[in-house]
PDB file of C-alpha atoms and ligand atoms in Angstrom:
ATOM      1  CA  LEU A 119     -15.774  23.043 -16.894  1.00 97.00           C
ATOM      2  CA  ASN A 120     -16.066  19.433 -15.779  1.00 98.00           C
ATOM      3  CA  ILE A 121     -17.055  19.460 -12.110  1.00 98.00           C
ATOM      4  CA  ALA A 122     -16.815  16.732  -9.458  1.00 98.00           C
ATOM      5  CA  VAL A 123     -18.550  17.156  -6.105  1.00 98.00           C
ATOM      6  CA  LEU A 124     -17.351  15.264  -3.033  1.00 98.00           C
ATOM      7  CA  VAL A 125     -19.865  14.726  -0.233  1.00 98.00           C
ATOM      8  CA  SER A 126     -20.132  12.794   3.044  1.00 98.00           C
ATOM      9  CA  GLY A 127     -23.659  13.552   4.166  1.00 96.00           C
ATOM     10  CA  GLY A 128     -27.008  15.026   3.207  1.00 96.00           C
ATOM     11  CA  GLY A 129     -25.688  16.934   0.205  1.00 98.00           C
ATOM     12  CA  THR A 130     -27.800  20.099   0.403  1.00 98.00           C
ATOM     13  CA  ASN A 131     -24.787  22.074  -0.856  1.00 98.00           C
ATOM     14  CA  LEU A 132     -24.523  19.603  -3.737  1.00 98.00           C
ATOM     15  CA  GLN A 133     -28.226  20.125  -4.422  1.00 98.00           C
ATOM     16  CA  SER A 134     -27.719  23.882  -4.683  1.00 98.00           C
ATOM     17  CA  ILE A 135     -25.040  23.329  -7.348  1.00 98.00           C
ATOM     18  CA  ILE A 136     -27.190  20.776  -9.217  1.00 98.00           C
ATOM     19  CA  ASP A 137     -30.116  23.218  -9.252  1.00 98.00           C
ATOM     20  CA  ALA A 138     -27.942  26.152 -10.335  1.00 98.00           C
ATOM     21  CA  ALA A 139     -26.387  24.109 -13.160  1.00 98.00           C
ATOM     22  CA  GLU A 140     -29.825  22.956 -14.341  1.00 98.00           C
ATOM     23  CA  ALA A 141     -31.032  26.565 -14.228  1.00 98.00           C
ATOM     24  CA  GLY A 142     -28.158  27.552 -16.515  1.00 97.00           C
ATOM     25  CA  GLU A 143     -26.451  29.615 -13.799  1.00 98.00           C
ATOM     26  CA  ILE A 144     -23.247  27.566 -14.019  1.00 98.00           C
ATOM     27  CA  ASN A 145     -21.254  27.153 -17.249  1.00 97.00           C
ATOM     28  CA  GLY A 146     -20.098  23.730 -16.199  1.00 98.00           C
ATOM     29  CA  GLN A 147     -21.303  20.171 -15.890  1.00 98.00           C
ATOM     30  CA  ILE A 148     -21.304  17.995 -12.772  1.00 98.00           C
ATOM     31  CA  LYS A 149     -19.722  14.812 -14.173  1.00 98.00           C
ATOM     32  CA  VAL A 150     -19.598  12.790 -10.953  1.00 98.00           C
ATOM     33  CA  VAL A 151     -20.488  12.877  -7.263  1.00 98.00           C
ATOM     34  CA  ILE A 152     -18.193  10.860  -4.999  1.00 98.00           C
ATOM     35  CA  SER A 153     -18.747  10.027  -1.343  1.00 98.00           C
ATOM     36  CA  ASN A 154     -16.668   8.268   1.290  1.00 98.00           C
ATOM     37  CA  LYS A 155     -19.961   7.192   2.910  1.00 98.00           C
ATOM     38  CA  GLU A 156     -21.943   4.486   1.132  1.00 98.00           C
ATOM     39  CA  ASN A 157     -25.313   5.713   2.404  1.00 98.00           C
ATOM     40  CA  ALA A 158     -24.684   9.452   2.009  1.00 98.00           C
ATOM     41  CA  TYR A 159     -27.959  10.978   0.840  1.00 98.00           C
ATOM     42  CA  GLY A 160     -25.861  13.182  -1.447  1.00 98.00           C
ATOM     43  CA  LEU A 161     -25.311  10.114  -3.666  1.00 98.00           C
ATOM     44  CA  GLU A 162     -29.080   9.667  -3.890  1.00 98.00           C
ATOM     45  CA  ARG A 163     -29.488  13.308  -4.907  1.00 98.00           C
ATOM     46  CA  ALA A 164     -27.013  12.742  -7.749  1.00 98.00           C
ATOM     47  CA  ARG A 165     -28.803   9.608  -8.944  1.00 98.00           C
ATOM     48  CA  LYS A 166     -32.112  11.476  -9.007  1.00 98.00           C
ATOM     49  CA  HIS A 167     -30.546  13.949 -11.424  1.00 98.00           C
ATOM     50  CA  ASN A 168     -28.878  11.290 -13.608  1.00 98.00           C
ATOM     51  CA  ILE A 169     -25.428  12.220 -12.354  1.00 98.00           C
ATOM     52  CA  GLU A 170     -22.928   9.400 -11.818  1.00 98.00           C
ATOM     53  CA  ALA A 171     -22.735   8.653  -8.080  1.00 98.00           C
ATOM     54  CA  VAL A 172     -19.769   6.719  -6.704  1.00 98.00           C
ATOM     55  CA  PHE A 173     -19.069   5.388  -3.228  1.00 98.00           C
ATOM     56  CA  GLU A 174     -15.290   5.324  -2.919  1.00 98.00           C
ATOM     57  CA  ASN A 175     -13.237   5.702   0.243  1.00 97.00           C
ATOM     58  CA  ASP A 176      -9.789   5.009  -1.215  1.00 98.00           C
ATOM     59  CA  GLU A 177      -8.125   8.308  -2.104  1.00 97.00           C
ATOM     60  CA  GLU A 178      -5.992   6.828  -4.899  1.00 97.00           C
ATOM     61  CA  LYS A 179      -9.123   5.481  -6.578  1.00 98.00           C
ATOM     62  CA  VAL A 180     -10.900   8.827  -6.121  1.00 98.00           C
ATOM     63  CA  ILE A 181      -8.030  10.597  -7.893  1.00 98.00           C
ATOM     64  CA  GLU A 182      -8.154   7.999 -10.692  1.00 98.00           C
ATOM     65  CA  ILE A 183     -11.865   8.708 -11.222  1.00 98.00           C
ATOM     66  CA  LEU A 184     -11.257  12.471 -11.298  1.00 98.00           C
ATOM     67  CA  LYS A 185      -8.500  12.059 -13.919  1.00 98.00           C
ATOM     68  CA  GLU A 186     -10.491   9.588 -15.990  1.00 98.00           C
ATOM     69  CA  LYS A 187     -13.354  12.095 -16.165  1.00 98.00           C
ATOM     70  CA  GLU A 188     -10.989  14.979 -16.886  1.00 98.00           C
ATOM     71  CA  ILE A 189     -12.327  16.947 -13.928  1.00 98.00           C
ATOM     72  CA  ASP A 190     -11.351  20.649 -13.958  1.00 98.00           C
ATOM     73  CA  LEU A 191     -12.922  21.673 -10.642  1.00 98.00           C
ATOM     74  CA  VAL A 192     -13.342  19.619  -7.469  1.00 98.00           C
ATOM     75  CA  VAL A 193     -15.985  20.915  -5.019  1.00 98.00           C
ATOM     76  CA  MET A 194     -15.826  19.676  -1.415  1.00 98.00           C
ATOM     77  CA  ALA A 195     -19.434  20.036  -0.239  1.00 98.00           C
ATOM     78  CA  GLY A 196     -19.746  18.685   3.276  1.00 95.00           C
ATOM     79  CA  TYR A 197     -16.865  16.262   2.647  1.00 96.00           C
ATOM     80  CA  LEU A 198     -15.681  15.195   6.095  1.00 93.00           C
ATOM     81  CA  LYS A 199     -12.417  13.504   5.251  1.00 92.00           C
ATOM     82  CA  ILE A 200      -8.919  14.944   5.492  1.00 89.00           C
ATOM     83  CA  ILE A 201      -7.174  14.574   2.146  1.00 94.00           C
ATOM     84  CA  SER A 202      -3.459  14.103   1.549  1.00 96.00           C
ATOM     85  CA  PRO A 203      -1.086  16.897   0.420  1.00 97.00           C
ATOM     86  CA  ARG A 204      -0.656  14.898  -2.800  1.00 96.00           C
ATOM     87  CA  PHE A 205      -4.380  15.099  -3.561  1.00 98.00           C
ATOM     88  CA  VAL A 206      -4.455  18.824  -2.699  1.00 97.00           C
ATOM     89  CA  ASN A 207      -1.472  19.538  -4.949  1.00 96.00           C
ATOM     90  CA  GLU A 208      -2.969  17.567  -7.838  1.00 97.00           C
ATOM     91  CA  TYR A 209      -5.829  20.100  -7.811  1.00 97.00           C
ATOM     92  CA  LYS A 210      -4.063  23.259  -6.617  1.00 96.00           C
ATOM     93  CA  ASN A 211      -6.385  26.236  -7.201  1.00 96.00           C
ATOM     94  CA  ARG A 212      -8.887  23.823  -8.802  1.00 98.00           C
ATOM     95  CA  MET A 213     -10.363  22.475  -5.566  1.00 98.00           C
ATOM     96  CA  ILE A 214     -12.743  24.489  -3.351  1.00 98.00           C
ATOM     97  CA  ASN A 215     -14.444  23.889  -0.006  1.00 98.00           C
ATOM     98  CA  ILE A 216     -17.451  25.382   1.789  1.00 97.00           C
ATOM     99  CA  HIS A 217     -17.062  25.938   5.517  1.00 97.00           C
ATOM    100  CA  PRO A 218     -19.926  27.085   7.784  1.00 98.00           C
ATOM    101  CA  SER A 219     -18.099  29.924   9.586  1.00 98.00           C
ATOM    102  CA  LEU A 220     -16.183  33.114   8.788  1.00 98.00           C
ATOM    103  CA  ILE A 221     -12.672  31.697   8.382  1.00 98.00           C
ATOM    104  CA  PRO A 222     -10.227  32.113  10.198  1.00 97.00           C
ATOM    105  CA  SER A 223     -12.712  31.858  13.090  1.00 98.00           C
ATOM    106  CA  PHE A 224     -14.169  28.533  14.230  1.00 97.00           C
ATOM    107  CA  CYS A 225     -12.368  26.372  11.697  1.00 96.00           C
ATOM    108  CA  GLY A 226      -9.647  23.756  11.498  1.00 91.00           C
ATOM    109  CA  LYS A 227      -9.261  20.769  13.788  1.00 87.00           C
ATOM    110  CA  GLY A 228     -12.457  19.745  15.570  1.00 90.00           C
ATOM    111  CA  PHE A 229     -14.607  22.443  13.948  1.00 92.00           C
ATOM    112  CA  TYR A 230     -16.919  20.635  11.543  1.00 91.00           C
ATOM    113  CA  GLY A 231     -20.692  20.266  11.166  1.00 90.00           C
ATOM    114  CA  LYS A 232     -22.693  21.236  14.270  1.00 94.00           C
ATOM    115  CA  ARG A 233     -19.514  21.743  16.339  1.00 96.00           C
ATOM    116  CA  VAL A 234     -18.800  24.889  14.348  1.00 97.00           C
ATOM    117  CA  HIS A 235     -22.086  26.479  15.399  1.00 98.00           C
ATOM    118  CA  GLN A 236     -21.820  25.271  19.006  1.00 98.00           C
ATOM    119  CA  GLY A 237     -18.382  26.922  19.116  1.00 98.00           C
ATOM    120  CA  VAL A 238     -19.870  30.206  17.878  1.00 98.00           C
ATOM    121  CA  LEU A 239     -22.611  30.075  20.535  1.00 98.00           C
ATOM    122  CA  ASP A 240     -20.232  29.061  23.347  1.00 98.00           C
ATOM    123  CA  TYR A 241     -17.920  31.926  22.455  1.00 98.00           C
ATOM    124  CA  GLY A 242     -20.804  34.375  22.426  1.00 98.00           C
ATOM    125  CA  ALA A 243     -20.044  35.669  18.924  1.00 98.00           C
ATOM    126  CA  LYS A 244     -22.704  38.018  17.500  1.00 98.00           C
ATOM    127  CA  VAL A 245     -21.948  37.324  13.846  1.00 98.00           C
ATOM    128  CA  THR A 246     -20.967  34.162  12.014  1.00 98.00           C
ATOM    129  CA  GLY A 247     -21.335  33.123   8.384  1.00 98.00           C
ATOM    130  CA  ALA A 248     -19.984  30.912   5.618  1.00 98.00           C
ATOM    131  CA  THR A 249     -16.775  30.809   3.592  1.00 98.00           C
ATOM    132  CA  VAL A 250     -15.860  29.348   0.200  1.00 98.00           C
ATOM    133  CA  HIS A 251     -12.098  28.908  -0.157  1.00 98.00           C
ATOM    134  CA  PHE A 252      -9.492  27.115  -2.224  1.00 98.00           C
ATOM    135  CA  VAL A 253      -8.269  23.924  -0.585  1.00 97.00           C
ATOM    136  CA  THR A 254      -4.651  23.899   0.596  1.00 95.00           C
ATOM    137  CA  GLU A 255      -2.781  21.395   2.771  1.00 93.00           C
ATOM    138  CA  GLY A 256      -4.025  22.766   6.077  1.00 90.00           C
ATOM    139  CA  ALA A 257      -7.728  22.354   6.949  1.00 89.00           C
ATOM    140  CA  ASP A 258      -9.916  25.387   6.158  1.00 92.00           C
ATOM    141  CA  GLU A 259      -7.029  27.784   5.562  1.00 92.00           C
ATOM    142  CA  GLY A 260      -6.763  28.284   1.801  1.00 96.00           C
ATOM    143  CA  PRO A 261      -7.282  31.594  -0.056  1.00 98.00           C
ATOM    144  CA  ILE A 262     -10.833  32.876   0.479  1.00 98.00           C
ATOM    145  CA  ILE A 263     -13.066  33.204  -2.587  1.00 98.00           C
ATOM    146  CA  MET A 264     -16.301  34.427  -0.990  1.00 98.00           C
ATOM    147  CA  GLN A 265     -17.820  35.005   2.447  1.00 98.00           C
ATOM    148  CA  GLU A 266     -21.184  36.139   3.742  1.00 98.00           C
ATOM    149  CA  ALA A 267     -22.083  37.057   7.335  1.00 98.00           C
ATOM    150  CA  VAL A 268     -25.062  35.792   9.302  1.00 98.00           C
ATOM    151  CA  PRO A 269     -26.361  37.269  12.607  1.00 98.00           C
ATOM    152  CA  VAL A 270     -26.424  35.108  15.749  1.00 98.00           C
ATOM    153  CA  MET A 271     -29.807  35.461  17.529  1.00 98.00           C
ATOM    154  CA  GLN A 272     -30.118  35.427  21.314  1.00 98.00           C
ATOM    155  CA  ASP A 273     -32.396  32.386  21.265  1.00 98.00           C
ATOM    156  CA  ASP A 274     -30.304  30.432  18.742  1.00 98.00           C
ATOM    157  CA  ASP A 275     -29.152  26.906  19.390  1.00 98.00           C
ATOM    158  CA  ALA A 276     -26.754  24.971  17.140  1.00 98.00           C
ATOM    159  CA  ASP A 277     -29.623  23.731  14.975  1.00 98.00           C
ATOM    160  CA  THR A 278     -31.299  27.089  14.353  1.00 98.00           C
ATOM    161  CA  LEU A 279     -27.947  28.737  13.686  1.00 98.00           C
ATOM    162  CA  ALA A 280     -26.838  25.892  11.384  1.00 98.00           C
ATOM    163  CA  ALA A 281     -30.031  26.263   9.366  1.00 98.00           C
ATOM    164  CA  ARG A 282     -29.512  30.016   8.907  1.00 98.00           C
ATOM    165  CA  VAL A 283     -25.859  29.546   7.883  1.00 98.00           C
ATOM    166  CA  LEU A 284     -26.711  26.647   5.549  1.00 98.00           C
ATOM    167  CA  LYS A 285     -28.907  28.936   3.413  1.00 98.00           C
ATOM    168  CA  VAL A 286     -25.934  31.278   2.951  1.00 98.00           C
ATOM    169  CA  GLU A 287     -23.621  28.339   2.188  1.00 98.00           C
ATOM    170  CA  HIS A 288     -25.844  27.312  -0.699  1.00 98.00           C
ATOM    171  CA  LYS A 289     -25.915  30.851  -2.057  1.00 98.00           C
ATOM    172  CA  ILE A 290     -22.174  31.591  -1.988  1.00 98.00           C
ATOM    173  CA  LEU A 291     -21.138  28.100  -3.098  1.00 98.00           C
ATOM    174  CA  LYS A 292     -23.187  28.120  -6.290  1.00 98.00           C
ATOM    175  CA  LYS A 293     -22.115  31.721  -6.980  1.00 98.00           C
ATOM    176  CA  SER A 294     -18.432  30.828  -6.495  1.00 98.00           C
ATOM    177  CA  VAL A 295     -18.701  27.787  -8.782  1.00 98.00           C
ATOM    178  CA  GLY A 296     -20.403  29.927 -11.431  1.00 98.00           C
ATOM    179  CA  LEU A 297     -17.694  32.592 -11.285  1.00 98.00           C
ATOM    180  CA  ILE A 298     -14.896  30.010 -11.489  1.00 98.00           C
ATOM    181  CA  CYS A 299     -16.568  28.375 -14.517  1.00 98.00           C
ATOM    182  CA  ASP A 300     -16.691  31.832 -16.129  1.00 98.00           C
ATOM    183  CA  GLY A 301     -12.963  32.299 -15.486  1.00 98.00           C
ATOM    184  CA  LYS A 302     -13.653  35.325 -13.286  1.00 98.00           C
ATOM    185  CA  VAL A 303     -11.685  34.168 -10.230  1.00 98.00           C
ATOM    186  CA  LYS A 304      -7.951  34.820  -9.993  1.00 97.00           C
ATOM    187  CA  VAL A 305      -5.675  33.802  -7.137  1.00 96.00           C
ATOM    188  CA  ASP A 306      -2.651  35.924  -6.224  1.00 95.00           C
ATOM    189  CA  GLY A 307      -0.920  34.392  -3.204  1.00 93.00           C
ATOM    190  CA  ARG A 308      -3.441  34.664  -0.351  1.00 94.00           C
ATOM    191  CA  ARG A 309      -5.613  37.138  -2.209  1.00 97.00           C
ATOM    192  CA  VAL A 310      -8.443  36.138  -4.555  1.00 98.00           C
ATOM    193  CA  TYR A 311      -9.710  38.666  -7.114  1.00 98.00           C
ATOM    194  CA  ILE A 312     -13.150  38.359  -8.698  1.00 97.00           C
ATOM    195  CA  ASN A 313     -13.931  40.400 -11.793  1.00 91.00           C
ATOM    196  CA  GLU A 314     -17.740  40.283 -11.792  1.00 81.00           C
TER     197      GLU A 314
HETATM  198  C1  GRF B 217     -22.934  22.033   6.081  1.00 97.91           C
HETATM  199  O1  GRF B 217     -22.967  22.940   7.163  1.00 97.91           O
HETATM  200  C2  GRF B 217     -21.529  21.963   5.530  1.00 97.91           C
HETATM  201  O2  GRF B 217     -20.863  23.194   5.540  1.00 97.91           O
HETATM  202  C3  GRF B 217     -20.914  21.031   6.510  1.00 97.91           C
HETATM  203  O3  GRF B 217     -21.861  19.988   6.609  1.00 97.91           O
HETATM  204  C4  GRF B 217     -23.163  20.605   6.593  1.00 97.91           C
HETATM  205  C5  GRF B 217     -24.084  19.818   5.706  1.00 97.91           C
HETATM  206  O4  GRF B 217     -23.720  19.993   4.379  1.00 97.91           O
HETATM  207  N1  GRF B 217     -19.631  20.588   6.106  1.00 97.91           N
HETATM  208  P1  GRF B 217     -24.552  19.253   3.197  1.00 97.91           P
HETATM  209  O5  GRF B 217     -26.027  19.449   3.519  1.00 97.91           O
HETATM  210  O6  GRF B 217     -24.157  17.798   3.262  1.00 97.91           O
HETATM  211  O7  GRF B 217     -24.137  19.939   1.948  1.00 97.91           O
END
């Protein structure tokens, strides 16, 4: 499959997909990395691996690029921009997102980046984790593809917790992309079936 990855920041999730693809773990090719932030380090990561890197903040132009490159799968990897229902529907069941909590907890409006982990700590939750899901019109509420739990330690702060969750994000995101590229992921309403 032709893959596009959308980033807004450091791009460590992007890096995990780049590395997995280069290691032959993903039967797909990252054709382009697009960011709404000109200085997103994720764009630099793409350039270092000879992947086209585009700074583009206009959604119409982003969609044009995706069509021009015949993208089959759009991966939102730390992409901090709300996209329109039109964009979502263009890529229904072909657009996935990684969120650093166990959806439906600590997600949706206001829960992004460090705020997710601060919310977990403030609530006193003992377990958190990461979720890969299909993108639908509402934020962080599409059908769930994969999740993995992470313990919350008593001496955690948002940074130490974020770091532990980030490792799991990398793992389940590259695994999910690999399974989708192998045609092993089927969506049935809210349920997602994986035939490993
Ligand atoms: C990650 O926790 C991701 O889930 C969130 O932003 C953090 C950084 O992601 N959206 P990355 O390093 O830019 O992939």
